[in-house]
Coordinates of C-alpha atoms in Angstrom, one line a residue:
M29 CA -0.1 0.2 0.2
S30 CA 1.5 2.9 -1.1
N31 CA 1.0 6.5 0.5
F32 CA 0.8 9.5 -2.0
L33 CA -1.2 11.0 -4.1
E34 CA -1.4 10.5 -7.7
T35 CA -4.0 12.8 -10.1
E36 CA -2.5 12.3 -13.6
D37 CA -2.5 9.6 -16.6
Q38 CA 1.0 10.2 -16.9
I39 CA 1.9 8.2 -13.2
E40 CA -0.7 6.1 -13.6
N41 CA 0.6 4.8 -16.7
L42 CA 3.7 3.9 -15.2
G43 CA 1.8 1.2 -13.2
L44 CA 1.5 3.4 -9.7
A45 CA -1.9 2.3 -8.1
L46 CA -3.9 5.2 -7.3
E47 CA -3.8 6.6 -3.7
R48 CA -6.9 8.3 -1.7
G49 CA -4.9 9.2 1.5
F50 CA -3.7 13.1 0.0
G51 CA -5.7 15.9 -1.0
S52 CA -4.0 18.0 -4.1
E53 CA -3.5 21.4 -1.7
G54 CA -2.2 19.9 1.5
H55 CA 1.2 21.0 0.7
K56 CA 0.5 24.9 0.6
M57 CA 1.8 26.9 3.5
G58 CA -0.7 26.9 6.2
T59 CA -2.7 24.1 5.3
L60 CA -2.1 20.7 6.7
P61 CA -2.5 17.2 4.2
A62 CA -5.6 15.3 4.0
R63 CA -4.1 11.9 4.6
R64 CA -5.3 10.1 7.3
N65 CA -2.6 7.6 8.1
I66 CA 0.4 10.3 9.4
P67 CA 3.2 8.2 10.3
P68 CA 3.7 8.0 14.4
W69 CA 7.3 9.8 13.6
V70 CA 5.4 13.0 12.4
K71 CA 4.3 15.5 14.9
V72 CA 1.6 16.9 14.2
P73 CA 1.3 20.2 13.4
E74 CA 4.9 21.2 13.2
D75 CA 6.5 18.6 11.5
L76 CA 3.5 19.3 8.5
K77 CA 4.5 22.8 7.9
D78 CA 6.8 24.0 5.3
P79 CA 7.4 20.8 3.7
E80 CA 10.5 20.3 1.7
V81 CA 9.3 20.6 -2.1
F82 CA 11.1 19.5 -5.5
Q83 CA 10.5 17.5 -8.9
V84 CA 11.4 14.7 -10.2
Q85 CA 10.8 12.9 -13.5
T86 CA 7.8 10.9 -13.8
R87 CA 9.1 7.7 -15.5
L88 CA 11.8 7.6 -12.7
L89 CA 9.1 7.2 -10.0
R90 CA 8.6 3.6 -10.6
A91 CA 12.3 2.4 -10.3
M92 CA 12.7 4.5 -6.8
F93 CA 9.5 3.5 -5.4
G94 CA 8.8 -0.2 -6.7
P95 CA 5.7 -1.1 -8.2
D96 CA 2.3 0.5 -7.1
G97 CA 4.8 2.7 -4.8
S98 CA 5.9 -0.7 -2.4
R99 CA 8.7 0.9 -1.0
I100 CA 7.2 4.5 -0.1
P101 CA 6.3 3.4 3.3
Y102 CA 10.1 1.3 3.9
I103 CA 12.1 5.0 2.9
E104 CA 9.2 7.0 5.1
Q105 CA 10.2 5.0 7.8
V106 CA 13.7 4.7 7.9
S107 CA 13.8 8.6 6.9
K108 CA 11.3 9.2 9.6
A109 CA 9.5 11.7 6.9
M110 CA 6.3 11.6 5.2
L111 CA 6.0 11.5 1.6
E112 CA 3.2 13.1 -0.6
L113 CA 3.9 13.0 -4.8
K114 CA 1.5 15.4 -7.0
A115 CA 1.6 14.8 -10.9
L116 CA 2.0 18.6 -12.4
E117 CA -0.4 19.2 -15.1
S118 CA 1.0 19.2 -18.8
S119 CA 4.5 18.3 -17.5
D120 CA 6.7 14.8 -17.4
L121 CA 7.5 15.6 -13.6
T122 CA 5.7 14.7 -10.2
E123 CA 6.2 17.2 -7.3
V124 CA 7.7 15.0 -4.2
V125 CA 6.7 16.5 -1.1
V126 CA 8.4 15.7 2.2
Y127 CA 7.2 15.9 6.1
G128 CA 9.0 15.9 8.9
S129 CA 11.5 17.2 10.7
Y130 CA 14.0 20.0 9.6
L131 CA 16.9 17.1 9.6
S132 CA 14.6 14.6 8.2
K133 CA 13.1 16.7 5.6
L134 CA 16.7 17.6 4.0
R135 CA 18.3 14.2 4.2
T136 CA 15.0 12.4 2.7
K137 CA 14.9 15.4 0.5
W138 CA 18.7 14.8 -0.6
M139 CA 18.3 11.0 -0.8
L140 CA 15.3 11.2 -3.4
Q141 CA 17.1 13.2 -5.6
S142 CA 20.4 11.0 -5.5
M143 CA 18.2 8.2 -6.3
A144 CA 16.6 10.0 -9.2
E145 CA 19.3 10.9 -10.5
W146 CA 21.1 7.5 -10.4
H147 CA 18.2 6.3 -12.1
R148 CA 18.0 8.8 -14.8
Q149 CA 22.1 7.6 -15.2
R150 CA 21.4 4.0 -15.5
Q151 CA 18.2 4.6 -18.3
E152 CA 20.3 6.8 -20.0
R153 CA 23.3 4.4 -20.0
G154 CA 20.8 1.5 -20.8
M155 CA 19.5 3.9 -23.8
L156 CA 23.1 4.3 -25.0
K157 CA 23.8 0.5 -24.9
L158 CA 20.5 0.0 -27.2
A159 CA 21.6 2.4 -29.4
E160 CA 25.0 0.9 -29.8
A161 CA 23.6 -2.8 -30.3
M162 CA 21.0 -1.3 -33.0
T163 CA 24.3 0.0 -34.9
A164 CA 25.7 -3.2 -34.8
L165 CA 23.1 -5.2 -36.2
E166 CA 22.9 -2.9 -39.1
L167 CA 24.7 -5.7 -41.3
G168 CA 24.1 -4.1 -44.8
P169 CA 22.8 -1.5 -46.8
W170 CA 19.5 -3.1 -46.8
M171 CA 18.7 -2.5 -43.5
K172 CA 18.8 1.5 -43.9

């Protein structure tokens, strides 16, 4: 069971399940997320104010969070933070909102950004290898 909001087809196409736990405006200053299952390590309301917010390419989310977001509860528990995802309209980006203590938010944001960059580079290397293999398979002029 994942702990994030998905509102766009681009996330659904990645195979991530829709989740009902968040409100779409929960990360704005002065408002609390509408999530019903706030983890016990997140102090209400102080840890829900002033979240860390950043964007990740939507295509990287499945690699980062596993099928149907199955790794999110583990990441939240280990990082002592709470995550919320929000697809951005007409964009291939998803907003990641991190709630928790000051240090937990910063540490989690850094970790997730590092994971996203690692997966991006890995996919890029895979595409380069695929292009090289396709070039190598072109055995004669009749293939062009």
